[in-house]
Amino acid sequence: MRRLVAAEVKKFTTIWSTWLVLGITAFLVAALTTVVAFAPRRHDHSGVILAVRGSANWFDSAFSVLTVSLDLALVLGILCMTGEYRHKTITPTYLAEPRRGRVVGSKLLASTLGGTAVGIVAGAVALVFGLSVVAGGIGNVTVMLTEYRHVFPGILAAAILYAVYGVGLGALVKNQVVAIVVGLGVTAILEPIVVGVVPSVGKWLPGQAAQALESVTANVSRGLGGAAPLVPWWQGGLALLGYGIVLATAGALTTLRSDVT
Amino acid sequence: MVTGFLGPNGAGKTTTLRMLLGLVAPTSGRALVHGVAYHDLPDPTRTVGGVLEASGFHPARTARNHLRVIATVSGIGNQRVDEVLELVGLSGDADRKVGGFSLGMRQRLELARALLGDPPVLILDEPANGLDPQGIAWMRGFLRWYAGQGRVVLVSSHLLAEAAQTVDRVIILAGGRLVADGRLDELLRGARTSVRVRTPDAARLARVLEEAAASAAGEHAPTSVRLEGPDVVVAEGTTPEVVGPLMARDGIVVYEMTSSGESLEQLFFELTEGMGSGGHAMGPLSVPTTAPGSGRNGGSVP
């Protein structure tokens, strides 16, 4: 199993799409933190109370864009599985390790490293942003780091589990484009609807579970979480892990058993 | 021993090979290597090398990295990766991305991957596909060399002339059924052949051969003899090994002697007639070929 995981890690590092995903992560985090922090805002009728620049809430809302790294970790996980079918590299992979369940297992494990890489790149860019604005005279370093410590660990954990979830999804769906559309669509479209209509079910969906997990250190709930109750952080983590493992097992028992031609 | 696995398109060659390699599950029955299903081989990479036509490469990965990834699974070191690259002649292109490779280079890379574990059994699906004539000759030489080391080579092909030059034994599949299995020379033995001789002594040679036909002495005595034009004699049912000594004995000058025999191709058509979805796709369009041992031009000059 150790060799299989090492081979999976090598697959990640020897193609540019991995570096592209990490590059997009860095770019999005840099761009979105800047936009969220500095975009000109008008007080409108909704009466949104804006955080004062340099305040704890201001840093918190800027760092909260780190959640985009979950989507990228998900994509990385999906690519890890579906890329093999897309480029037919699954044939040499299965020739070297004909026990397909072990191949999927090694991908689940290797994807935790992929998710870690995405989370760390995102976290590093956010930290650079925080240090830069502090150096630029906005806020102070203690407040910034306190908020960073609230947000980053939960995001990192969620990114790791999102990559695992991506492998599971890829194992079940196998078609790269469909898997990415389904993966991103569930969080972006299906989930808000379910949360609104059946909150008791919605709180178990991946995005909500991730928010629950992030609340391990962050004491504020963001976005949709404001309206719906979240499960305890550890339950959120287990739910995400469960998605990865259950989907991967289902994939290994169904789609991945089909003939490779 | 090189075994050729032949059959018309759609006969089930690729499917059978993929069953052997554990990629396709048989509807019924089992596919075993060394008496064991591929799934249960303790170390598949070091037991069987599979070279598959549609096997994939990530276009953005270099040839060397492609092999290193697979080598890692079986705990094979980077040194062996360099060795197999050298063996298939891809050392100079090892750090190029596979996306820029020609079909022939991909075939070589696929072969290199199969060789990583230095397996005693090599299974190849249409390895000559996409290769240029030099590449085909190289592949033939390679397979003969590999088999010469006491290893087993099973190679599927629809290029019969090519297969005839490479294989010792043939297995012919048609319509999903086995129609022939044996040594190529034995399958072709006793087949009808004819010998054509161009000589200034045509009339005398015809008489000599007719006498031999009449006496029916020995194996492969001519069954019929005819003159074609002023200087050509054609004897049916015999071989150059019979005609040559007769001409030498009687001091008959030879300008040219050729023999045409039942080739692997003819045998193949007889066995697979009306079977397989591809039918006679290869028949009418195929370039006439000479069978092994029958294409030797040359005269027996006394």
Tab-separated table of N, CA, C and O in Angstrom, chain B residues 176-289:
chain	number	residue	atom	x	y	z
B	176	GLY	N	-15.000	-15.928	-32.097
B	176	GLY	CA	-14.909	-16.242	-30.677
B	176	GLY	C	-14.541	-17.686	-30.397
B	176	GLY	O	-14.542	-18.124	-29.249
B	177	ARG	N	-14.223	-18.471	-31.444
B	177	ARG	CA	-13.873	-19.883	-31.233
B	177	ARG	C	-12.469	-20.169	-31.724
B	177	ARG	O	-11.981	-19.564	-32.675
B	178	LEU	N	-11.853	-21.140	-31.087
B	178	LEU	CA	-10.528	-21.581	-31.495
B	178	LEU	C	-10.676	-22.462	-32.735
B	178	LEU	O	-11.418	-23.439	-32.723
B	179	VAL	N	-9.980	-22.105	-33.812
B	179	VAL	CA	-10.091	-22.943	-35.013
B	179	VAL	C	-8.782	-23.639	-35.366
B	179	VAL	O	-8.770	-24.575	-36.155
B	180	ALA	N	-7.674	-23.170	-34.809
B	180	ALA	CA	-6.409	-23.863	-35.057
B	180	ALA	C	-5.443	-23.563	-33.936
B	180	ALA	O	-5.448	-22.474	-33.377
B	181	ASP	N	-4.641	-24.539	-33.596
B	181	ASP	CA	-3.650	-24.364	-32.539
B	181	ASP	C	-2.528	-25.349	-32.818
B	181	ASP	O	-2.737	-26.554	-32.750
B	182	GLY	N	-1.386	-24.845	-33.197
B	182	GLY	CA	-0.288	-25.773	-33.449
B	182	GLY	C	0.944	-25.050	-33.945
B	182	GLY	O	0.919	-23.828	-34.142
B	183	ARG	N	1.999	-25.824	-34.169
B	183	ARG	CA	3.211	-25.230	-34.713
B	183	ARG	C	2.937	-24.804	-36.144
B	183	ARG	O	2.308	-25.525	-36.904
B	184	LEU	N	3.436	-23.638	-36.487
B	184	LEU	CA	3.169	-23.098	-37.816
B	184	LEU	C	3.660	-24.048	-38.906
B	184	LEU	O	2.947	-24.336	-39.867
B	185	ASP	N	4.889	-24.595	-38.735
B	185	ASP	CA	5.424	-25.464	-39.782
B	185	ASP	C	4.592	-26.737	-39.923
B	185	ASP	O	4.424	-27.258	-41.019
B	186	GLU	N	4.036	-27.231	-38.803
B	186	GLU	CA	3.203	-28.433	-38.884
B	186	GLU	C	1.865	-28.147	-39.553
B	186	GLU	O	1.356	-28.948	-40.324
B	187	LEU	N	1.311	-26.975	-39.240
B	187	LEU	CA	0.030	-26.620	-39.859
B	187	LEU	C	0.180	-26.458	-41.366
B	187	LEU	O	-0.739	-26.726	-42.121
B	188	LEU	N	1.355	-25.991	-41.763
B	188	LEU	CA	1.554	-25.740	-43.198
B	188	LEU	C	2.134	-26.942	-43.920
B	188	LEU	O	2.245	-26.951	-45.138
B	189	ARG	N	2.521	-27.977	-43.151
B	189	ARG	CA	3.149	-29.153	-43.772
B	189	ARG	C	2.136	-29.887	-44.661
B	189	ARG	O	0.969	-29.990	-44.337
B	190	GLY	N	2.614	-30.404	-45.764
B	190	GLY	CA	1.719	-31.154	-46.643
B	190	GLY	C	0.799	-30.243	-47.423
B	190	GLY	O	-0.094	-30.698	-48.120
B	191	ALA	N	1.049	-28.961	-47.300
B	191	ALA	CA	0.190	-28.046	-48.033
B	191	ALA	C	0.584	-28.043	-49.497
B	191	ALA	O	1.695	-28.417	-49.859
B	192	ARG	N	-0.338	-27.662	-50.335
B	192	ARG	CA	-0.085	-27.629	-51.765
B	192	ARG	C	0.916	-26.530	-52.099
B	192	ARG	O	0.770	-25.397	-51.645
B	193	THR	N	1.928	-26.871	-52.834
B	193	THR	CA	2.879	-25.860	-53.284
B	193	THR	C	3.146	-26.073	-54.756
B	193	THR	O	2.916	-27.152	-55.296
B	194	SER	N	3.629	-25.036	-55.385
B	194	SER	CA	4.025	-25.217	-56.775
B	194	SER	C	5.390	-24.562	-56.970
B	194	SER	O	5.736	-23.621	-56.264
B	195	VAL	N	6.162	-25.139	-57.934
B	195	VAL	CA	7.501	-24.620	-58.209
B	195	VAL	C	7.535	-24.175	-59.662
B	195	VAL	O	7.074	-24.883	-60.555
B	196	ARG	N	8.058	-22.977	-59.871
B	196	ARG	CA	8.105	-22.397	-61.215
B	196	ARG	C	9.581	-22.168	-61.561
B	196	ARG	O	10.307	-21.564	-60.775
B	197	VAL	N	9.988	-22.691	-62.698
B	197	VAL	CA	11.401	-22.593	-63.079
B	197	VAL	C	11.509	-21.945	-64.449
B	197	VAL	O	10.788	-22.313	-65.379
B	198	ARG	N	12.406	-20.983	-64.564
B	198	ARG	CA	12.698	-20.401	-65.881
B	198	ARG	C	14.056	-20.945	-66.312
B	198	ARG	O	15.043	-20.838	-65.569
B	199	THR	N	14.035	-21.589	-67.456
B	199	THR	CA	15.250	-22.288	-67.903
B	199	THR	C	15.274	-22.343	-69.419
B	199	THR	O	14.212	-22.417	-70.054
B	200	PRO	N	16.464	-22.310	-70.044
B	200	PRO	CA	16.520	-22.486	-71.502
B	200	PRO	C	16.203	-23.921	-71.912
B	200	PRO	O	15.933	-24.197	-73.079
B	201	ASP	N	16.220	-24.837	-70.952
B	201	ASP	CA	15.986	-26.259	-71.216
B	201	ASP	C	14.590	-26.689	-70.783
B	201	ASP	O	14.420	-27.759	-70.184
B	202	ALA	N	13.594	-25.868	-71.070
B	202	ALA	CA	12.267	-26.099	-70.516
B	202	ALA	C	11.703	-27.469	-70.875
B	202	ALA	O	11.174	-28.184	-70.018
B	203	ALA	N	11.827	-27.823	-72.134
B	203	ALA	CA	11.242	-29.084	-72.572
B	203	ALA	C	11.877	-30.262	-71.832
B	203	ALA	O	11.182	-31.172	-71.367
B	204	ARG	N	13.218	-30.222	-71.693
B	204	ARG	CA	13.907	-31.339	-71.029
B	204	ARG	C	13.500	-31.391	-69.553
B	204	ARG	O	13.228	-32.457	-68.995
B	205	LEU	N	13.441	-30.216	-68.903
B	205	LEU	CA	13.069	-30.191	-67.484
B	205	LEU	C	11.662	-30.754	-67.300
B	205	LEU	O	11.403	-31.539	-66.378
B	206	ALA	N	10.749	-30.379	-68.237
B	206	ALA	CA	9.384	-30.873	-68.115
B	206	ALA	C	9.364	-32.395	-68.171
B	206	ALA	O	8.637	-33.054	-67.407
B	207	ARG	N	10.182	-32.950	-69.047
B	207	ARG	CA	10.238	-34.419	-69.160
B	207	ARG	C	10.756	-35.044	-67.858
B	207	ARG	O	10.191	-36.001	-67.340
B	208	VAL	N	11.830	-34.451	-67.325
B	208	VAL	CA	12.415	-34.973	-66.079
B	208	VAL	C	11.376	-34.959	-64.964
B	208	VAL	O	11.216	-35.935	-64.212
B	209	LEU	N	10.648	-33.850	-64.874
B	209	LEU	CA	9.671	-33.723	-63.783
B	209	LEU	C	8.490	-34.669	-63.997
B	209	LEU	O	7.928	-35.200	-63.046
B	210	GLU	N	8.111	-34.860	-65.249
B	210	GLU	CA	7.010	-35.787	-65.538
B	210	GLU	C	7.390	-37.209	-65.143
B	210	GLU	O	6.558	-37.950	-64.602
B	211	GLU	N	8.658	-37.552	-65.388
B	211	GLU	CA	9.123	-38.886	-64.958
B	211	GLU	C	9.019	-39.011	-63.451
B	211	GLU	O	8.563	-40.028	-62.921
B	212	ALA	N	9.454	-37.948	-62.779
B	212	ALA	CA	9.386	-37.973	-61.312
B	212	ALA	C	7.944	-38.085	-60.856
B	212	ALA	O	7.621	-38.796	-59.885
B	213	ALA	N	7.046	-37.387	-61.565
B	213	ALA	CA	5.631	-37.434	-61.202
B	213	ALA	C	5.080	-38.842	-61.416
B	213	ALA	O	4.337	-39.367	-60.587
B	214	ALA	N	5.482	-39.430	-62.525
B	214	ALA	CA	4.994	-40.762	-62.851
B	214	ALA	C	5.468	-41.796	-61.837
B	214	ALA	O	4.705	-42.659	-61.402
B	215	SER	N	6.726	-41.681	-61.428
B	215	SER	CA	7.238	-42.662	-60.472
B	215	SER	C	6.742	-42.359	-59.058
B	215	SER	O	6.771	-43.223	-58.191
B	216	ALA	N	6.306	-41.105	-58.850
B	216	ALA	CA	5.800	-40.687	-57.542
B	216	ALA	C	6.741	-41.096	-56.424
B	216	ALA	O	6.329	-41.565	-55.375
B	217	ALA	N	8.049	-40.932	-56.728
B	217	ALA	CA	9.032	-41.337	-55.739
B	217	ALA	C	9.184	-40.279	-54.652
B	217	ALA	O	9.372	-39.113	-54.941
B	218	GLY	N	9.097	-40.736	-53.431
B	218	GLY	CA	9.370	-39.837	-52.286
B	218	GLY	C	8.268	-38.826	-52.038
B	218	GLY	O	7.305	-38.695	-52.803
B	219	GLU	N	8.459	-38.156	-50.955
B	219	GLU	CA	7.493	-37.144	-50.554
B	219	GLU	C	7.611	-35.939	-51.479
B	219	GLU	O	8.687	-35.624	-51.962
B	220	HIS	N	6.506	-35.305	-51.737
B	220	HIS	CA	6.481	-34.076	-52.533
B	220	HIS	C	6.935	-34.276	-53.969
B	220	HIS	O	7.484	-33.371	-54.581
B	221	ALA	N	6.725	-35.434	-54.496
B	221	ALA	CA	6.942	-35.593	-55.938
B	221	ALA	C	5.872	-34.780	-56.634
B	221	ALA	O	4.765	-34.654	-56.144
B	222	PRO	N	6.205	-34.239	-57.807
B	222	PRO	CA	5.227	-33.385	-58.495
B	222	PRO	C	3.953	-34.151	-58.820
B	222	PRO	O	3.997	-35.356	-59.089
B	223	THR	N	2.830	-33.475	-58.758
B	223	THR	CA	1.570	-34.103	-59.118
B	223	THR	C	1.197	-33.777	-60.550
B	223	THR	O	0.494	-34.531	-61.201
B	224	SER	N	1.647	-32.642	-61.045
B	224	SER	CA	1.411	-32.318	-62.450
B	224	SER	C	2.473	-31.332	-62.904
B	224	SER	O	3.042	-30.617	-62.103
B	225	VAL	N	2.739	-31.358	-64.195
B	225	VAL	CA	3.787	-30.501	-64.759
B	225	VAL	C	3.231	-29.845	-66.005
B	225	VAL	O	2.525	-30.470	-66.785
B	226	ARG	N	3.494	-28.562	-66.186
B	226	ARG	CA	3.044	-27.919	-67.428
B	226	ARG	C	4.075	-26.874	-67.864
B	226	ARG	O	4.881	-26.384	-67.048
B	227	LEU	N	4.043	-26.582	-69.167
B	227	LEU	CA	4.925	-25.557	-69.727
B	227	LEU	C	4.161	-24.253	-69.818
B	227	LEU	O	2.994	-24.224	-70.219
B	228	GLU	N	4.817	-23.196	-69.422
B	228	GLU	CA	4.210	-21.872	-69.558
B	228	GLU	C	5.126	-21.047	-70.436
B	228	GLU	O	6.153	-20.566	-69.967
B	229	GLY	N	4.800	-20.943	-71.714
B	229	GLY	CA	5.672	-20.199	-72.598
B	229	GLY	C	6.884	-21.054	-72.966
B	229	GLY	O	6.985	-22.211	-72.557
B	230	PRO	N	7.814	-20.446	-73.704
B	230	PRO	CA	8.940	-21.215	-74.222
B	230	PRO	C	9.956	-21.640	-73.170
B	230	PRO	O	10.629	-22.642	-73.342
B	231	ASP	N	10.068	-20.861	-72.065
B	231	ASP	CA	11.161	-21.165	-71.144
B	231	ASP	C	10.733	-21.301	-69.689
B	231	ASP	O	11.546	-21.175	-68.781
B	232	VAL	N	9.458	-21.544	-69.436
B	232	VAL	CA	9.001	-21.651	-68.045
B	232	VAL	C	8.273	-22.974	-67.810
B	232	VAL	O	7.404	-23.358	-68.587
B	233	VAL	N	8.672	-23.660	-66.749
B	233	VAL	CA	8.021	-24.910	-66.363
B	233	VAL	C	7.412	-24.722	-64.979
B	233	VAL	O	8.055	-24.177	-64.079
B	234	VAL	N	6.158	-25.175	-64.823
B	234	VAL	CA	5.527	-25.106	-63.506
B	234	VAL	C	5.169	-26.511	-63.055
B	234	VAL	O	4.516	-27.248	-63.787
B	235	ALA	N	5.661	-26.887	-61.867
B	235	ALA	CA	5.334	-28.209	-61.323
B	235	ALA	C	4.507	-28.027	-60.060
B	235	ALA	O	4.897	-27.287	-59.164
B	236	GLU	N	3.367	-28.700	-60.039
B	236	GLU	CA	2.477	-28.553	-58.887
B	236	GLU	C	2.770	-29.626	-57.844
B	236	GLU	O	3.232	-30.716	-58.175
B	237	GLY	N	2.464	-29.310	-56.619
B	237	GLY	CA	2.521	-30.298	-55.540
B	237	GLY	C	3.926	-30.689	-55.127
B	237	GLY	O	4.117	-31.693	-54.451
B	238	THR	N	4.898	-29.889	-55.501
B	238	THR	CA	6.268	-30.244	-55.131
B	238	THR	C	6.970	-29.052	-54.476
B	238	THR	O	6.342	-28.011	-54.244
B	239	THR	N	8.220	-29.230	-54.198
B	239	THR	CA	8.961	-28.178	-53.504
B	239	THR	C	10.300	-27.958	-54.200
B	239	THR	O	10.770	-28.830	-54.949
B	240	PRO	N	10.942	-26.821	-53.971
B	240	PRO	CA	12.261	-26.572	-54.566
B	240	PRO	C	13.276	-27.617	-54.105
B	240	PRO	O	14.218	-27.928	-54.842
B	241	GLU	N	13.055	-28.180	-52.908
B	241	GLU	CA	13.982	-29.185	-52.391
B	241	GLU	C	13.947	-30.467	-53.235
B	241	GLU	O	14.903	-31.255	-53.224
B	242	VAL	N	12.832	-30.686	-53.939
B	242	VAL	CA	12.730	-31.859	-54.811
B	242	VAL	C	13.226	-31.520	-56.219
B	242	VAL	O	13.985	-32.276	-56.826
B	243	VAL	N	12.810	-30.352	-56.699
B	243	VAL	CA	13.112	-29.981	-58.088
B	243	VAL	C	14.592	-29.654	-58.262
B	243	VAL	O	15.230	-30.061	-59.241
B	244	GLY	N	15.154	-28.949	-57.300
B	244	GLY	CA	16.542	-28.497	-57.389
B	244	GLY	C	17.522	-29.640	-57.661
B	244	GLY	O	18.269	-29.597	-58.657
B	245	PRO	N	17.521	-30.678	-56.830
B	245	PRO	CA	18.456	-31.789	-57.050
B	245	PRO	C	18.268	-32.482	-58.399
B	245	PRO	O	19.252	-32.903	-59.008
B	246	LEU	N	17.023	-32.560	-58.864
B	246	LEU	CA	16.797	-33.190	-60.168
B	246	LEU	C	17.485	-32.398	-61.269
B	246	LEU	O	18.095	-32.974	-62.184
B	247	MET	N	17.393	-31.090	-61.179
B	247	MET	CA	18.006	-30.246	-62.201
B	247	MET	C	19.524	-30.337	-62.110
B	247	MET	O	20.226	-30.365	-63.127
B	248	ALA	N	20.019	-30.402	-60.915
B	248	ALA	CA	21.469	-30.509	-60.725
B	248	ALA	C	21.971	-31.833	-61.297
B	248	ALA	O	23.001	-31.894	-61.971
B	249	ARG	N	21.195	-32.883	-61.052
B	249	ARG	CA	21.585	-34.214	-61.521
B	249	ARG	C	21.732	-34.244	-63.036
B	249	ARG	O	22.673	-34.789	-63.573
B	250	ASP	N	20.745	-33.563	-63.708
B	250	ASP	CA	20.745	-33.619	-65.161
B	250	ASP	C	21.435	-32.430	-65.806
B	250	ASP	O	21.399	-32.268	-67.025
B	251	GLY	N	22.043	-31.592	-65.004
B	251	GLY	CA	22.787	-30.464	-65.553
B	251	GLY	C	21.926	-29.464	-66.299
B	251	GLY	O	22.301	-28.961	-67.354
B	252	ILE	N	20.752	-29.199	-65.784
B	252	ILE	CA	19.858	-28.240	-66.437
B	252	ILE	C	20.144	-26.833	-65.908
B	252	ILE	O	20.181	-26.614	-64.699
B	253	VAL	N	20.362	-25.909	-66.826
B	253	VAL	CA	20.661	-24.520	-66.434
B	253	VAL	C	19.392	-23.831	-65.913
B	253	VAL	O	18.324	-23.966	-66.493
B	254	VAL	N	19.548	-23.106	-64.842
B	254	VAL	CA	18.394	-22.417	-64.239
B	254	VAL	C	18.644	-20.927	-64.224
B	254	VAL	O	19.701	-20.468	-63.810
B	255	TYR	N	17.676	-20.186	-64.717
B	255	TYR	CA	17.774	-18.728	-64.599
B	255	TYR	C	17.072	-18.247	-63.333
B	255	TYR	O	17.457	-17.279	-62.709
B	256	GLU	N	15.996	-18.967	-63.006
B	256	GLU	CA	15.170	-18.456	-61.919
B	256	GLU	C	14.304	-19.599	-61.401
B	256	GLU	O	13.808	-20.398	-62.198
B	257	MET	N	14.190	-19.710	-60.100
B	257	MET	CA	13.253	-20.700	-59.553
B	257	MET	C	12.516	-20.060	-58.379
B	257	MET	O	13.125	-19.519	-57.463
B	258	THR	N	11.185	-20.132	-58.415
B	258	THR	CA	10.407	-19.616	-57.289
B	258	THR	C	9.397	-20.671	-56.901
B	258	THR	O	9.006	-21.511	-57.716
B	259	SER	N	9.005	-20.628	-55.664
B	259	SER	CA	7.950	-21.544	-55.264
B	259	SER	C	6.875	-20.724	-54.577
B	259	SER	O	7.156	-19.698	-53.973
B	260	SER	N	5.649	-21.129	-54.752
B	260	SER	CA	4.588	-20.482	-54.003
B	260	SER	C	3.819	-21.601	-53.341
B	260	SER	O	3.511	-22.610	-53.957
B	261	GLY	N	3.559	-21.419	-52.089
B	261	GLY	CA	2.908	-22.499	-51.363
B	261	GLY	C	1.695	-21.985	-50.675
B	261	GLY	O	1.370	-20.803	-50.736
B	262	GLU	N	1.050	-22.870	-50.020
B	262	GLU	CA	-0.064	-22.421	-49.211
B	262	GLU	C	0.545	-21.627	-48.079
B	262	GLU	O	1.388	-22.110	-47.342
B	263	SER	N	0.132	-20.401	-47.980
B	263	SER	CA	0.715	-19.539	-46.969
B	263	SER	C	-0.155	-19.568	-45.727
B	263	SER	O	-1.250	-20.120	-45.708
B	264	LEU	N	0.370	-18.945	-44.689
B	264	LEU	CA	-0.413	-18.770	-43.468
B	264	LEU	C	-1.720	-18.057	-43.800
B	264	LEU	O	-2.774	-18.364	-43.262
B	265	GLU	N	-1.587	-17.145	-44.780
B	265	GLU	CA	-2.771	-16.378	-45.146
B	265	GLU	C	-3.862	-17.278	-45.724
B	265	GLU	O	-5.033	-17.180	-45.352
B	266	GLN	N	-3.444	-18.192	-46.643
B	266	GLN	CA	-4.453	-19.077	-47.233
B	266	GLN	C	-5.051	-20.001	-46.186
B	266	GLN	O	-6.259	-20.223	-46.150
B	267	LEU	N	-4.163	-20.505	-45.325
B	267	LEU	CA	-4.623	-21.378	-44.249
B	267	LEU	C	-5.654	-20.645	-43.395
B	267	LEU	O	-6.705	-21.174	-43.042
B	268	PHE	N	-5.312	-19.384	-43.114
B	268	PHE	CA	-6.161	-18.548	-42.285
B	268	PHE	C	-7.545	-18.386	-42.912
B	268	PHE	O	-8.573	-18.547	-42.259
B	269	PHE	N	-7.566	-18.114	-44.229
B	269	PHE	CA	-8.859	-17.923	-44.880
B	269	PHE	C	-9.670	-19.208	-44.894
B	269	PHE	O	-10.878	-19.189	-44.709
B	270	GLU	N	-8.983	-20.342	-45.098
B	270	GLU	CA	-9.711	-21.611	-45.086
B	270	GLU	C	-10.364	-21.854	-43.733
B	270	GLU	O	-11.486	-22.313	-43.629
B	271	LEU	N	-9.602	-21.518	-42.674
B	271	LEU	CA	-10.087	-21.815	-41.325
B	271	LEU	C	-11.142	-20.842	-40.839
B	271	LEU	O	-11.977	-21.180	-40.014
B	272	THR	N	-11.056	-19.617	-41.307
B	272	THR	CA	-11.947	-18.598	-40.764
B	272	THR	C	-13.057	-18.216	-41.721
B	272	THR	O	-13.760	-17.255	-41.496
B	273	GLU	N	-13.211	-18.975	-42.783
B	273	GLU	CA	-14.194	-18.619	-43.807
B	273	GLU	C	-15.585	-18.442	-43.201
B	273	GLU	O	-16.072	-19.307	-42.493
B	274	GLY	N	-16.173	-17.295	-43.509
B	274	GLY	CA	-17.550	-17.061	-43.074
B	274	GLY	C	-17.696	-16.800	-41.589
B	274	GLY	O	-18.790	-16.737	-41.072
B	275	MET	N	-16.565	-16.649	-40.902
B	275	MET	CA	-16.665	-16.418	-39.461
B	275	MET	C	-16.118	-15.047	-39.124
B	275	MET	O	-15.309	-14.496	-39.833
B	276	GLY	N	-16.551	-14.539	-38.028
B	276	GLY	CA	-16.026	-13.262	-37.571
B	276	GLY	C	-16.712	-12.121	-38.278
B	276	GLY	O	-17.048	-12.210	-39.450
B	277	SER	N	-16.910	-11.050	-37.579
B	277	SER	CA	-17.647	-9.937	-38.153
B	277	SER	C	-16.859	-9.285	-39.273
B	277	SER	O	-17.415	-8.717	-40.186
B	278	GLY	N	-15.541	-9.388	-39.196
B	278	GLY	CA	-14.713	-8.755	-40.214
B	278	GLY	C	-14.724	-9.539	-41.506
B	278	GLY	O	-14.352	-9.037	-42.547
B	279	GLY	N	-15.182	-10.793	-41.425
B	279	GLY	CA	-15.256	-11.631	-42.611
B	279	GLY	C	-13.945	-11.639	-43.369
B	279	GLY	O	-12.891	-11.894	-42.807
B	280	HIS	N	-14.040	-11.297	-44.612
B	280	HIS	CA	-12.853	-11.350	-45.450
B	280	HIS	C	-12.246	-9.983	-45.663
B	280	HIS	O	-11.655	-9.720	-46.697
B	281	ALA	N	-12.422	-9.147	-44.664
B	281	ALA	CA	-11.936	-7.785	-44.819
B	281	ALA	C	-10.503	-7.740	-45.311
B	281	ALA	O	-10.119	-6.859	-46.046
B	282	MET	N	-9.724	-8.733	-44.894
B	282	MET	CA	-8.322	-8.686	-45.264
B	282	MET	C	-8.056	-9.392	-46.590
B	282	MET	O	-6.991	-9.276	-47.137
B	283	GLY	N	-9.060	-10.127	-47.062
B	283	GLY	CA	-8.806	-10.988	-48.203
B	283	GLY	C	-8.452	-10.282	-49.485
B	283	GLY	O	-7.279	-10.189	-49.846
B	284	PRO	N	-9.449	-9.760	-50.163
B	284	PRO	CA	-9.213	-9.264	-51.504
B	284	PRO	C	-8.202	-8.116	-51.546
B	284	PRO	O	-7.541	-7.910	-52.549
B	285	LEU	N	-8.098	-7.386	-50.467
B	285	LEU	CA	-7.257	-6.210	-50.492
B	285	LEU	C	-5.810	-6.515	-50.138
B	285	LEU	O	-4.936	-5.696	-50.331
B	286	SER	N	-5.580	-7.710	-49.620
B	286	SER	CA	-4.245	-7.939	-49.097
B	286	SER	C	-3.233	-8.100	-50.213
B	286	SER	O	-3.519	-8.588	-51.294
B	287	VAL	N	-2.043	-7.671	-49.923
B	287	VAL	CA	-0.948	-7.791	-50.872
B	287	VAL	C	-0.519	-9.250	-50.885
B	287	VAL	O	-0.395	-9.871	-49.843
B	288	PRO	N	-0.328	-9.843	-52.052
B	288	PRO	CA	0.092	-11.248	-52.089
B	288	PRO	C	1.379	-11.429	-51.304
B	288	PRO	O	2.286	-10.606	-51.361
B	289	THR	N	1.405	-12.465	-50.541
B	289	THR	CA	2.576	-12.661	-49.700
B	289	THR	C	3.129	-14.044	-49.927
B	289	THR	O	2.467	-14.914	-50.475
